[in-house]
Coordinates of C-alpha atoms and ligand atoms in Angstrom, one line a residue:
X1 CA 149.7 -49.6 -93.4
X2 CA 150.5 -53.1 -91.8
X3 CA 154.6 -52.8 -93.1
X4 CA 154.4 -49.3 -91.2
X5 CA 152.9 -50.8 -88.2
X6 CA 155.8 -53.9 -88.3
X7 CA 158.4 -51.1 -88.5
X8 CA 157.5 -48.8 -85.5
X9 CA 156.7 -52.0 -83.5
X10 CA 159.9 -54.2 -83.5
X11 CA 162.1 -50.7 -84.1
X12 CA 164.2 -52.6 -87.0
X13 CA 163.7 -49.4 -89.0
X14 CA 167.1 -48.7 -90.4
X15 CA 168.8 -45.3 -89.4
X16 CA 168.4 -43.0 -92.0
X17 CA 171.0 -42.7 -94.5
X18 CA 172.6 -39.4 -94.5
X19 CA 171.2 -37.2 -96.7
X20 CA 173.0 -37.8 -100.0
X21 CA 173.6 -34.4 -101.7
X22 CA 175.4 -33.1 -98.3
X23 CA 178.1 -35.7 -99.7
X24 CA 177.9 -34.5 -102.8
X25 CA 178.6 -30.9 -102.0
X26 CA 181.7 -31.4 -100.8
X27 CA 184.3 -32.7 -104.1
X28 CA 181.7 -30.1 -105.5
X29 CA 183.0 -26.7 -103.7
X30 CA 186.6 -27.7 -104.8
X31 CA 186.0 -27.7 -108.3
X32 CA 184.6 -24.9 -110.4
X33 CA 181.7 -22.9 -109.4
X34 CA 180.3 -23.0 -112.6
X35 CA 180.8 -27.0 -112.9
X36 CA 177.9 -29.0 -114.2
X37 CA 177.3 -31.0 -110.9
X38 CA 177.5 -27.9 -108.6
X39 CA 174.4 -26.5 -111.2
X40 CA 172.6 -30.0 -110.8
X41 CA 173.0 -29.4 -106.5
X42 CA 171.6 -25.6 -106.7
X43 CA 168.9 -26.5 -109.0
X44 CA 167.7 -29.3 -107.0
X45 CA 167.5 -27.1 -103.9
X46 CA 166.2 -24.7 -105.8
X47 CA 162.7 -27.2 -106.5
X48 CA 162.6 -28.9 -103.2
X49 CA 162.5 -24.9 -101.8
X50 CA 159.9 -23.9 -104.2
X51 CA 157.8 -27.3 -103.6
X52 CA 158.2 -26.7 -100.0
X53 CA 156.9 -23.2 -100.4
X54 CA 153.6 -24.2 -102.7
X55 CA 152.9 -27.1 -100.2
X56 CA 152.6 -24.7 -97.3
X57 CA 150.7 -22.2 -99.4
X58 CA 148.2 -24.8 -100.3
X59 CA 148.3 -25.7 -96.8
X60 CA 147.4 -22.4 -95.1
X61 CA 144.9 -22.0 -98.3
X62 CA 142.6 -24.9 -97.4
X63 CA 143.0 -24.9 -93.8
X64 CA 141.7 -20.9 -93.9
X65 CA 139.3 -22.5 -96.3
X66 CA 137.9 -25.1 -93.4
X67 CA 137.8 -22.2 -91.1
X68 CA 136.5 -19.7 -93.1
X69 CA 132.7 -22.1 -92.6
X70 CA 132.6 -20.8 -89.2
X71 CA 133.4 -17.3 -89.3
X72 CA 131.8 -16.9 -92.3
X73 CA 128.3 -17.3 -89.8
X74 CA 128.1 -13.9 -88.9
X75 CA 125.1 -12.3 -86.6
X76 CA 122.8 -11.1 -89.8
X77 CA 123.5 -14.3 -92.0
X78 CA 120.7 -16.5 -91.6
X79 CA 120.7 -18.3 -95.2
X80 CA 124.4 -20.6 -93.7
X81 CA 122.3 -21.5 -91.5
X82 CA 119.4 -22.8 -93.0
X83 CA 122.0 -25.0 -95.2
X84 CA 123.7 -26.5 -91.8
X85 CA 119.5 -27.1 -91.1
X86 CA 118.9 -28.8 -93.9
X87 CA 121.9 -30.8 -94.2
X88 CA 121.4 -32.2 -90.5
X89 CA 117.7 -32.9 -91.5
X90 CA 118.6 -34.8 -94.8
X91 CA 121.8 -36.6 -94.5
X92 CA 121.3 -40.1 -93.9
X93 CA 123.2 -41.3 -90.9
X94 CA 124.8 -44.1 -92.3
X95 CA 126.7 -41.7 -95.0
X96 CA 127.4 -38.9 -92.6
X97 CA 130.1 -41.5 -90.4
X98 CA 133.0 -39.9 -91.5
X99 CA 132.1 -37.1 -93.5
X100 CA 129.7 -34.8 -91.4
X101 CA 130.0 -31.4 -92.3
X102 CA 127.7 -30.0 -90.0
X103 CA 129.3 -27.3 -88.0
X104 CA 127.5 -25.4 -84.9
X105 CA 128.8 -22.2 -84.2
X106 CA 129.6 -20.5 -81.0
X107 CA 129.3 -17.0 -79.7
X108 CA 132.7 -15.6 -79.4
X109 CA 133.3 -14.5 -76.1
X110 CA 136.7 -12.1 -76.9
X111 CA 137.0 -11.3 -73.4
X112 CA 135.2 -10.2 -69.9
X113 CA 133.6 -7.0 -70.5
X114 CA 133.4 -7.3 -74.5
X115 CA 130.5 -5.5 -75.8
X116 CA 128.8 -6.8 -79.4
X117 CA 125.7 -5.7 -80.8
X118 CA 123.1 -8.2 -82.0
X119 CA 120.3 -8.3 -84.1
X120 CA 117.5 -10.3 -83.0
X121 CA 114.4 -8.6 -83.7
X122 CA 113.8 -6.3 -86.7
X123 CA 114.7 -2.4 -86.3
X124 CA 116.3 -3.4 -82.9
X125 CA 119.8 -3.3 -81.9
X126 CA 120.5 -5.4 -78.5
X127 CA 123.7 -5.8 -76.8
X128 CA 125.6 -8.5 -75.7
X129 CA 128.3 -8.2 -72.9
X130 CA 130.4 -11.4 -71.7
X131 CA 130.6 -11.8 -68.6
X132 CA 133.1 -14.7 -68.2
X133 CA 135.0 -17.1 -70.5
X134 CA 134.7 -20.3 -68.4
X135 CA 131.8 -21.1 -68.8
X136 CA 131.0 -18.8 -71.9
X137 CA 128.4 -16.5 -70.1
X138 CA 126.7 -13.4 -71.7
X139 CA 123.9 -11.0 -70.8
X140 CA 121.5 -9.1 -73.2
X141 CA 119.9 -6.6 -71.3
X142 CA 116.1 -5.9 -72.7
X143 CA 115.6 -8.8 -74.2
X144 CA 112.2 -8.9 -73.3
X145 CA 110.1 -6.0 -73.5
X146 CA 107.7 -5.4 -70.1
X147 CA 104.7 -6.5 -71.5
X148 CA 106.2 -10.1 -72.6
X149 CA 107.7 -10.7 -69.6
X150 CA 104.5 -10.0 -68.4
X151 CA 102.5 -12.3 -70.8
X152 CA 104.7 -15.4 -70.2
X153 CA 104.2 -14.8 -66.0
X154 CA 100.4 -14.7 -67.0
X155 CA 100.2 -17.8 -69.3
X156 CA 102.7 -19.9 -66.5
X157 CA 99.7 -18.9 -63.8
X158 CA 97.6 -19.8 -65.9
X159 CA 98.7 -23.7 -66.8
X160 CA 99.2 -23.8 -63.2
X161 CA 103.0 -24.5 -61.4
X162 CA 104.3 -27.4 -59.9
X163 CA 106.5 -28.1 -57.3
X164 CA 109.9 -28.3 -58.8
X165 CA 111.8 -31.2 -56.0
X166 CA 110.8 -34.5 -56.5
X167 CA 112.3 -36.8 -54.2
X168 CA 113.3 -40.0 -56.1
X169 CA 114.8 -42.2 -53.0
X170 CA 113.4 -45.4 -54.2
X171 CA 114.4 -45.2 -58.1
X172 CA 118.2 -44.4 -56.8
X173 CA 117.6 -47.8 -55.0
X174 CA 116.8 -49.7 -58.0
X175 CA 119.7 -48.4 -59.8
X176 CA 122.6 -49.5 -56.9
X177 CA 120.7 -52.9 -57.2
X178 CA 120.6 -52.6 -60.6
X179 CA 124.3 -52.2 -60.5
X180 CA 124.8 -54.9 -57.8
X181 CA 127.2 -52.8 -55.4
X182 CA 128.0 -53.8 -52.2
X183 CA 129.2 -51.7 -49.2
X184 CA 132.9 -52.0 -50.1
X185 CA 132.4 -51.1 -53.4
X186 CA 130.3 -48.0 -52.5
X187 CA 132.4 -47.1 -50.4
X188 CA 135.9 -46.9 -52.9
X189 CA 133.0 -45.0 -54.9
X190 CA 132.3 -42.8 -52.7
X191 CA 136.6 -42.3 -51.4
X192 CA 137.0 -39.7 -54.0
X193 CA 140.6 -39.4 -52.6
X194 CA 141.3 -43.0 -52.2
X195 CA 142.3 -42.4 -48.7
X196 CA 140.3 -45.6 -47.0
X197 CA 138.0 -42.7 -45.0
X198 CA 134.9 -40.8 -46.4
X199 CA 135.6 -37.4 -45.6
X200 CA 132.0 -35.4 -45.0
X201 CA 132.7 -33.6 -48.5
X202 CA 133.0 -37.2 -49.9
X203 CA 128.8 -38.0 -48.4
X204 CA 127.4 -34.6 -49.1
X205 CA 128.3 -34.4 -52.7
X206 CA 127.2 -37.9 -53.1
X207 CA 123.7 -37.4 -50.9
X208 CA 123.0 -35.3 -52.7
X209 CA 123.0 -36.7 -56.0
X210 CA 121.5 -39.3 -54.8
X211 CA 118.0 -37.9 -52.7
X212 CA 117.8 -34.3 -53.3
X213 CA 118.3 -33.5 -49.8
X214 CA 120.5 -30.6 -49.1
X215 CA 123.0 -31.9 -46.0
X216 CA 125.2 -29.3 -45.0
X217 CA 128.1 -30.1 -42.9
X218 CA 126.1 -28.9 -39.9
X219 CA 123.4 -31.7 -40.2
X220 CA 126.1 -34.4 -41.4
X221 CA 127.7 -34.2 -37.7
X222 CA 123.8 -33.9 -35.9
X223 CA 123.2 -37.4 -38.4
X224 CA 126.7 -39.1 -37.3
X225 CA 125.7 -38.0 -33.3
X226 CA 122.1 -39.7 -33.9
X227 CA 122.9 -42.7 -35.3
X228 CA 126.1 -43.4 -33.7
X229 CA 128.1 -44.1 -36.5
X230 CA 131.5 -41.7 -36.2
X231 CA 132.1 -44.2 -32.7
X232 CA 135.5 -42.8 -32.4
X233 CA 134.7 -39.3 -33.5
X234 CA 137.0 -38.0 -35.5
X235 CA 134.8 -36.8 -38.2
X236 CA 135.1 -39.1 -40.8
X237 CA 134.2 -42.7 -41.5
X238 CA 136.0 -45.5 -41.7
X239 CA 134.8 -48.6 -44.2
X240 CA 133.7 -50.3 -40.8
X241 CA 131.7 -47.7 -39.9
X242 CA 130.2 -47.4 -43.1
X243 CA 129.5 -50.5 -43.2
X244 CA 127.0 -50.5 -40.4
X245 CA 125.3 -48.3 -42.4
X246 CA 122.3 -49.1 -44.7
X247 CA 122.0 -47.3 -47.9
X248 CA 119.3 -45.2 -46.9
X249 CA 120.2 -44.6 -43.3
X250 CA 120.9 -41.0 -43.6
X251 CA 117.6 -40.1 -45.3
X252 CA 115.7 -42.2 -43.1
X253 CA 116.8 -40.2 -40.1
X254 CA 116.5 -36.7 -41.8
X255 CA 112.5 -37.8 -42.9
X256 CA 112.1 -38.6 -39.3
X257 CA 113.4 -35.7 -38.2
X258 CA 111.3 -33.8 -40.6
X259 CA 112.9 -32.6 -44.0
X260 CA 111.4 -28.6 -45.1
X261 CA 111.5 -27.4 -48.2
X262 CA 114.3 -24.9 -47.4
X263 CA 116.4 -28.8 -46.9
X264 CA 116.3 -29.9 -50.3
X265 CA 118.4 -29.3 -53.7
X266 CA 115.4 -26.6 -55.3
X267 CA 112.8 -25.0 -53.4
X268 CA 110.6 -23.6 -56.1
X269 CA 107.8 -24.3 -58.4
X270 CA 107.7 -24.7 -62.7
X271 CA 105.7 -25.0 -65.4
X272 CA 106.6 -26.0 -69.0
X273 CA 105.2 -23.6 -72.0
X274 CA 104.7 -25.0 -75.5
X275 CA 106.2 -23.4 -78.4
X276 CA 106.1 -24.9 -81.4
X277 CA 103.7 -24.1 -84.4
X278 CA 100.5 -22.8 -83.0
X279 CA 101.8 -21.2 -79.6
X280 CA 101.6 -18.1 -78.4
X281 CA 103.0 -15.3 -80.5
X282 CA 105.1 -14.3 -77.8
X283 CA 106.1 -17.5 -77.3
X284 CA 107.1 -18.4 -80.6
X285 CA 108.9 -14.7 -81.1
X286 CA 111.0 -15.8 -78.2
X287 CA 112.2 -18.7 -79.9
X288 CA 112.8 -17.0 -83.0
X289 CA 115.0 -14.3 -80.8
X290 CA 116.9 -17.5 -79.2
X291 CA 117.4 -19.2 -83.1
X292 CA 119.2 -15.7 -84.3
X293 CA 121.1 -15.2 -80.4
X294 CA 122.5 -18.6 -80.6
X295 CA 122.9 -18.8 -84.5
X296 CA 122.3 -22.8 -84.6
X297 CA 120.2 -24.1 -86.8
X298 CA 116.5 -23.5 -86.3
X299 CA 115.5 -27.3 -86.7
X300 CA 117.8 -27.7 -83.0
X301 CA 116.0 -25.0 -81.8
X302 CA 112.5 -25.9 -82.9
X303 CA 113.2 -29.7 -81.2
X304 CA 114.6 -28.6 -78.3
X305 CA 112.4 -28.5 -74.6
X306 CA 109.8 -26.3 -74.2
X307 CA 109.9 -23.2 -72.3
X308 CA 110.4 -23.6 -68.4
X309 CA 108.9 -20.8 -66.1
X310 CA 110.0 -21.0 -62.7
X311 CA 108.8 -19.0 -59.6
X312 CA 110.9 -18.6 -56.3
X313 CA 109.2 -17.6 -53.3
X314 CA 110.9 -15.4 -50.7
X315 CA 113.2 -18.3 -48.9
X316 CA 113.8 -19.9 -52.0
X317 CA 116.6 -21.2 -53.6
X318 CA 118.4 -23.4 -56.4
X319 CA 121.8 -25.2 -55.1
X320 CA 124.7 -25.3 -57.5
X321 CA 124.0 -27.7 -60.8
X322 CA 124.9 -28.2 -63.7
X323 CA 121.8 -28.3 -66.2
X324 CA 123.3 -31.3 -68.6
X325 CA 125.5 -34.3 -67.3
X326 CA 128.4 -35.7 -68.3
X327 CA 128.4 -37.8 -71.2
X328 CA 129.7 -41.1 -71.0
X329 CA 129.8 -43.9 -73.7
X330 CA 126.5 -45.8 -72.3
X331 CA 124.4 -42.9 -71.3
X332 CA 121.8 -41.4 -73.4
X333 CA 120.6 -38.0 -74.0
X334 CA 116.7 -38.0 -72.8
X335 CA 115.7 -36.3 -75.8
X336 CA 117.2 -38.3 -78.6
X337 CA 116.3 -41.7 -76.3
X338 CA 114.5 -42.3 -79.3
X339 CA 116.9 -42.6 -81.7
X340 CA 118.8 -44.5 -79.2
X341 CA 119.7 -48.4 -79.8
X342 CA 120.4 -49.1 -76.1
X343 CA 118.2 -49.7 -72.7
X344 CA 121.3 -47.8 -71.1
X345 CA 119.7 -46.9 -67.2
X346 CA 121.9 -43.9 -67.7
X347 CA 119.4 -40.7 -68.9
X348 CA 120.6 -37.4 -68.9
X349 CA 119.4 -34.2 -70.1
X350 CA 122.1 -32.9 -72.8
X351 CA 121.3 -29.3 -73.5
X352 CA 124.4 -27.5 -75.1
X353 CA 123.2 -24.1 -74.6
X354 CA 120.7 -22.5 -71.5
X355 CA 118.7 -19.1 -72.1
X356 CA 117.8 -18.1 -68.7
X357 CA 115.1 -14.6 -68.9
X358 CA 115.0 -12.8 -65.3
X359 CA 110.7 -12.1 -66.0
X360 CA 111.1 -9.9 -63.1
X361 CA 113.8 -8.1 -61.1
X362 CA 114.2 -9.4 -57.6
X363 CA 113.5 -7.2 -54.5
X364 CA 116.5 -8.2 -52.8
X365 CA 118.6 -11.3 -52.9
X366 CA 117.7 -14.1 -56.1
X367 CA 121.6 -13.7 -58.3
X368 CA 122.0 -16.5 -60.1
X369 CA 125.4 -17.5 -58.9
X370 CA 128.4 -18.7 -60.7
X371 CA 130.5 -20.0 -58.4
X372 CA 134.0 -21.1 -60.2
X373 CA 133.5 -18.6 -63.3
X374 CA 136.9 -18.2 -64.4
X375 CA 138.5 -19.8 -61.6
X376 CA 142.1 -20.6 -62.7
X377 CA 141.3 -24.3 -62.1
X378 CA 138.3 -26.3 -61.0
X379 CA 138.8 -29.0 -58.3
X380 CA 135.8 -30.7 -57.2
X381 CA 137.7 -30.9 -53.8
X382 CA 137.7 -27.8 -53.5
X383 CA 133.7 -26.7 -53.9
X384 CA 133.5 -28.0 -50.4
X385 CA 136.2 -27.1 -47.2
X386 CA 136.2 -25.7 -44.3
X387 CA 132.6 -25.6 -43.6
X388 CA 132.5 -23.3 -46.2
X389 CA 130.1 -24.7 -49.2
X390 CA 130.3 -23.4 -52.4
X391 CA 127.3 -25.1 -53.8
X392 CA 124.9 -23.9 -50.9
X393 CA 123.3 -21.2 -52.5
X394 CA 121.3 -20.6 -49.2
X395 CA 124.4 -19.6 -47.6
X396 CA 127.8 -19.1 -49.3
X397 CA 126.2 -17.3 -52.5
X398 CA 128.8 -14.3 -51.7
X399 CA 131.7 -16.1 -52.1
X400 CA 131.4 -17.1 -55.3
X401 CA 132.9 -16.0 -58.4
X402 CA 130.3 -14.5 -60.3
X403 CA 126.7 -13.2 -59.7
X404 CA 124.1 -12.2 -62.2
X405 CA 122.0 -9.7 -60.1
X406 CA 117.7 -10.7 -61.6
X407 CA 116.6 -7.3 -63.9
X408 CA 113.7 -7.5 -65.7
X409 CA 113.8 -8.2 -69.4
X410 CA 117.5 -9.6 -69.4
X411 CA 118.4 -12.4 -70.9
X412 CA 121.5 -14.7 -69.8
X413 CA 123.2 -17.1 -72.2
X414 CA 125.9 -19.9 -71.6
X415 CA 126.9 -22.9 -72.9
X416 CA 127.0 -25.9 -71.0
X417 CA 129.6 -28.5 -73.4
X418 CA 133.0 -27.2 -74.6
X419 CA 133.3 -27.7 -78.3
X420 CA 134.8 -31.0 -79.4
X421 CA 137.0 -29.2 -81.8
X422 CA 135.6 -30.3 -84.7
X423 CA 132.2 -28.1 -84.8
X424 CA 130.2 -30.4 -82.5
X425 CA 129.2 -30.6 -79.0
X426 CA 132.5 -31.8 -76.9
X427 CA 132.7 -32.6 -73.0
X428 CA 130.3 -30.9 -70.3
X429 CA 131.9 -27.7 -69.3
X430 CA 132.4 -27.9 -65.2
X431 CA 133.0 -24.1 -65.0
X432 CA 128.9 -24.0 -66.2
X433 CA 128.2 -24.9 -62.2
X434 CA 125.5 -22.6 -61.3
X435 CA 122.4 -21.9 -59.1
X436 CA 119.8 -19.6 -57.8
X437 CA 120.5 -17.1 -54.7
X438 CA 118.6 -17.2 -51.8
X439 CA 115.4 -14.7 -52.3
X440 CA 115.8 -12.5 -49.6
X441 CA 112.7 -10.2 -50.1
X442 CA 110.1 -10.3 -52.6
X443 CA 109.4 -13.1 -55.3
X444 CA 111.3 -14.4 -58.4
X445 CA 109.6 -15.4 -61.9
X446 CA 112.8 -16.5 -64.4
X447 CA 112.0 -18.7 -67.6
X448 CA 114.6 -20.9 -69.2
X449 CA 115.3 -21.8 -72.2
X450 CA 117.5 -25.1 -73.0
X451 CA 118.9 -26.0 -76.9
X452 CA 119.1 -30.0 -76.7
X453 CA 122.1 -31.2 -78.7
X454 CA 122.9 -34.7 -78.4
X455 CA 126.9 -34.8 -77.9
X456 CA 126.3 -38.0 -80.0
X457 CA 126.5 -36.5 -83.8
X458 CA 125.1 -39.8 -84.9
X459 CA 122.0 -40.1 -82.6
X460 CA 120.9 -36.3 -82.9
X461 CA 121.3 -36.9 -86.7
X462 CA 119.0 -40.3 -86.7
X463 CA 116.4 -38.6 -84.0
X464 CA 116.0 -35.7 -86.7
X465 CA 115.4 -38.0 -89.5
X466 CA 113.2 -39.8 -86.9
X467 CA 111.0 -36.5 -86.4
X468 CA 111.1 -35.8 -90.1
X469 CA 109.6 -39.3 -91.0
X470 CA 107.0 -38.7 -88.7
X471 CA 105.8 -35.2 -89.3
X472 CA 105.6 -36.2 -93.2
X473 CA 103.8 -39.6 -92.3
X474 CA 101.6 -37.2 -90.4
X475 CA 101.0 -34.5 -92.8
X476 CA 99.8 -37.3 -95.3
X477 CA 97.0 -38.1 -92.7
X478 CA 95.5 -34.8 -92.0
X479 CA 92.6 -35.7 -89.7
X480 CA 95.4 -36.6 -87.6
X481 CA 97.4 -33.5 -87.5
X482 CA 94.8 -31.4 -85.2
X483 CA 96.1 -34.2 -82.6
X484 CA 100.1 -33.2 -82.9
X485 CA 100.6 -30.0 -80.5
X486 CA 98.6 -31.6 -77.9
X487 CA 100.4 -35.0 -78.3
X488 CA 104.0 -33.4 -78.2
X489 CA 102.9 -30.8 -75.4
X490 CA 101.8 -33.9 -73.1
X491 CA 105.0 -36.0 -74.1
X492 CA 107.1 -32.8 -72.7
Ligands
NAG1 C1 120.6 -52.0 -82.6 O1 121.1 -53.1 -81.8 C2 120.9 -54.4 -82.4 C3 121.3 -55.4 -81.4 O2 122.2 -55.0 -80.5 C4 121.7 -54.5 -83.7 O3 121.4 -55.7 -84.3 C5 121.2 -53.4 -84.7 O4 122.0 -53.4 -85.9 C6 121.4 -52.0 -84.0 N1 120.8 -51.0 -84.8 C7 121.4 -49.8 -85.1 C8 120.7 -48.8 -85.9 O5 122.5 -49.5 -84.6
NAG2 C1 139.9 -21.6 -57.8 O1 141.2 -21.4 -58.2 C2 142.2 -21.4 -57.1 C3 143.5 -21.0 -57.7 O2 143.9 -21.8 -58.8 C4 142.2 -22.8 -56.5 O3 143.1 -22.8 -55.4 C5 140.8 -23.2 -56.0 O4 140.8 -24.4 -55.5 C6 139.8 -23.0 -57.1 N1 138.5 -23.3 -56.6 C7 137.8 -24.3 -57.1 C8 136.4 -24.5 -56.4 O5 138.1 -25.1 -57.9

């Protein structure tokens, strides 16, 4: 390894000799044909060509071989993948370093339009269309029947819904102190282009992150009029201008001015459902419908977030999102935080896969709305120009890609992470950008679904184990198992 290294390095690597039977060849064709040395040349060939032609046999044989896992996990096969189950649940994470043979499969998409037929319930045939390749989107019409869609509506109004914004000013605060930025170094944050301005794309798409209020370009220039800040009005700020600027002086003047709900990032309410052991029936068939959809293994399934009901109100709405972030090297998935060895302030939800149920079908308005579906490139740039805001689902909902009009009992599927190649969760897909349409008339009840995989193979593995240890330590102390569903609902 180390001589190999010292040869590349320096470049004292010698030239490589010319191959020596091209020498030999050539005294060789003036003698006789039949000569002892010409034999020798021929049969030499002869070997290195039939070597040649075993090692690429063997190599196409075992790479096949290495495929063959995945495709082998077809729709009806469950047993596969009950083995990738138990592996994941029993390997112990110091041994599965290198040699991890856990493989999640992914729905093949084959191309817009691409009908397949699934089996998800028994004695019933559903079908699955894609409906783009970036992100991997399908729909499955009826995949609840009326009276479920029904039930989960009913058992949502019954735990009672929430208001789905919160607005979390004061822990973004924390974090830029946290973080110790000042004004100048916000500010090359912010200068996506590197241009020395802020550009009003450059502040809306990082207000927004930042407070959940919605500024549209409209309200940016009513903000830069009232505070005064845009002195020599030409639309964008310079680092003095920003600089006058406290962090929170654009929120400030928007919760003077009196921020409605129609203002922020989601203008709806929720409600989380419970489906583990012990729920519902309908509940827990729809999570058996999801395991046999997505084909992963039914321990990822049965840890991932609990069912989310969601109810629009005519006016509402759901700006452009993506449901996981991206993953960097210090941030941590929320649900394996467990399993985590770090006090990282970067949380994020990591769900590979969302399920999204339309419970009714909207009167009018409602899509959920895929804006750069298929797009031939994504540019973040380019989600924001003109005045024209791809994000705002409020207003520019028609010019985006793709719409998913709400009909009751269809299910939509997509998956939020490319694969990493290797059978694991990879990078977050940007093409998965997506929100909820404006509700024009009537109301909108949708449920989602999320499948939590931690893009951290080693984490997710040690949560697992985690989850194991403690369901056994709790199944050998019975009086405390009638304590477990309620303990898990309240921690979700
Ligand atoms: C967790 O972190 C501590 C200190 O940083 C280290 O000593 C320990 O080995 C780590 N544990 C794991 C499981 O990585
Ligand atoms: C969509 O693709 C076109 C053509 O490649 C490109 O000009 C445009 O910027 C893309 N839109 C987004 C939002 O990336």
């Amino acid at each position: 390894m180390t001589k190999f290294q010292g040869n590349t390095k320096d470049g004292t690597e010698p030239l490589p000799a010319p191959p020596p039977l091209a020498r030999e060849r050539i005294p060789v064709q003036k003698s006789s044909v039949c000569s002892r040395s010409y034999f020798m040349v021929v049969m030499v060939f002869f070997h290195v060509y039939i070597l040649n032609v075993i090692a690429l046999l063997l190599y196409v044989h075992y790479n096949n071989a290495s495929n063959a896992v995945g495709s082998d996990l077809d729709f009806t096969s469950r047993t596969n993948n009950h083995k990738i189950a138990e592996q994941l649940n029993t390997e112990p994470p110091s041994d599965t370093r290198f040699t991890r043979n856990v493989y999640l499969p992914r729905i093949e998409g084959i191309r817009v339009g691409h009908v397949q037929k699934v089996s998800l319930a028994p004695g019933k045939m559903h079908e699955m269309r894609t409906l783009s390749l970036k992100p991997l989107l399908f729909e499955i019409p009826d995949f609840l029947s009326e009276e479920e869609c029904a039930v989960v509506v009913r058992l949502a109004q019954l735990k009672g819904l929430t208001e789905s914004q919160v607005m979390v000013p004061e822990g973004q605060e924390e974090l830029s102190q946290q973080l110790n930025l000042s004004p100048e170094e916000i500010f090359h944050l912010l200068d996506l282009n590197q241009d020395g301005q802020l550009q009003p794309q450059e502040i809306l798409t990082h207000s927004r992150v930042r407070d959940g209020i919605w500024l549209t370009p409209e309200n940016l220039r009513e903000i830069y009029d009232g505070l005064k800040v845009d002195q020599d009005n030409n639309g964008v700020l310079s680092m003095e201008e920003f600089g006058q600027l406290n962090s929170d002086s654009f929120q400030r003047y928007l919760l003077q001015h009196g921020v409605k709900k129609s203002h922020l990032v989601r203008n709806s309410k929720h409600t989380w459902l419970y489906q583990g052991q012990g729920a519902h029936q309908v509940l827990r068939e729809l999570r058996n419908r999801v395991t046999r959809l997505t084909r992963l293994p039914p321990s990822l399934v049965e840890l991932s977030e609990p069912l989310q009901v969601v109810h629009y109100e005519q006016g509402g709405h759901y700006h452009a999102h993506h449901d996981s972030g991206p993953v960097y090297s210090d941030t941590v998935c929320t649900h394996t935080r467990v399993a985590a060895n770090t006090s990282s302030p970067f949380q994020t939800s990591c769900r590979y896969i969302t399920v999204l149920f339309y419970l009714n079908s909207v009167e009018e308005g409602g899509e959920t709305t895929f804006p750069v579906a298929d797009n031939r490139t994504f540019e973040e740039v380019s989600l924001i120009q003109n005045n024209v805001d791809l994000l705002d689902t409020r207003k520019h909902c028609d010019k985006g890609n793709l719409r998913v009009k709400p009909t009751k009992g269809t299910a939509v599927l997509w998956y939020n992470y490319l694969s990493d190649g290797k059978g694991w969760v990879g990078e977050q897909d940007e093409y998965s950008l997506h929100g909820g349409c404006i509700v024009t008339r009537g109301t909108k009840w949708i449920a989602n679904n999320w499948i939590n995989v931690d893009p951290d193979y080693q984490r997710q593995a040690r949560y697992q184990q985690l989850v194991l240890q403690q369901q056994e330590s709790q199944e050998r102390q019975p009086d405390m198992n009638a304590d477990e569903h309620t303990g898990n609902h309240q921690e979700l």
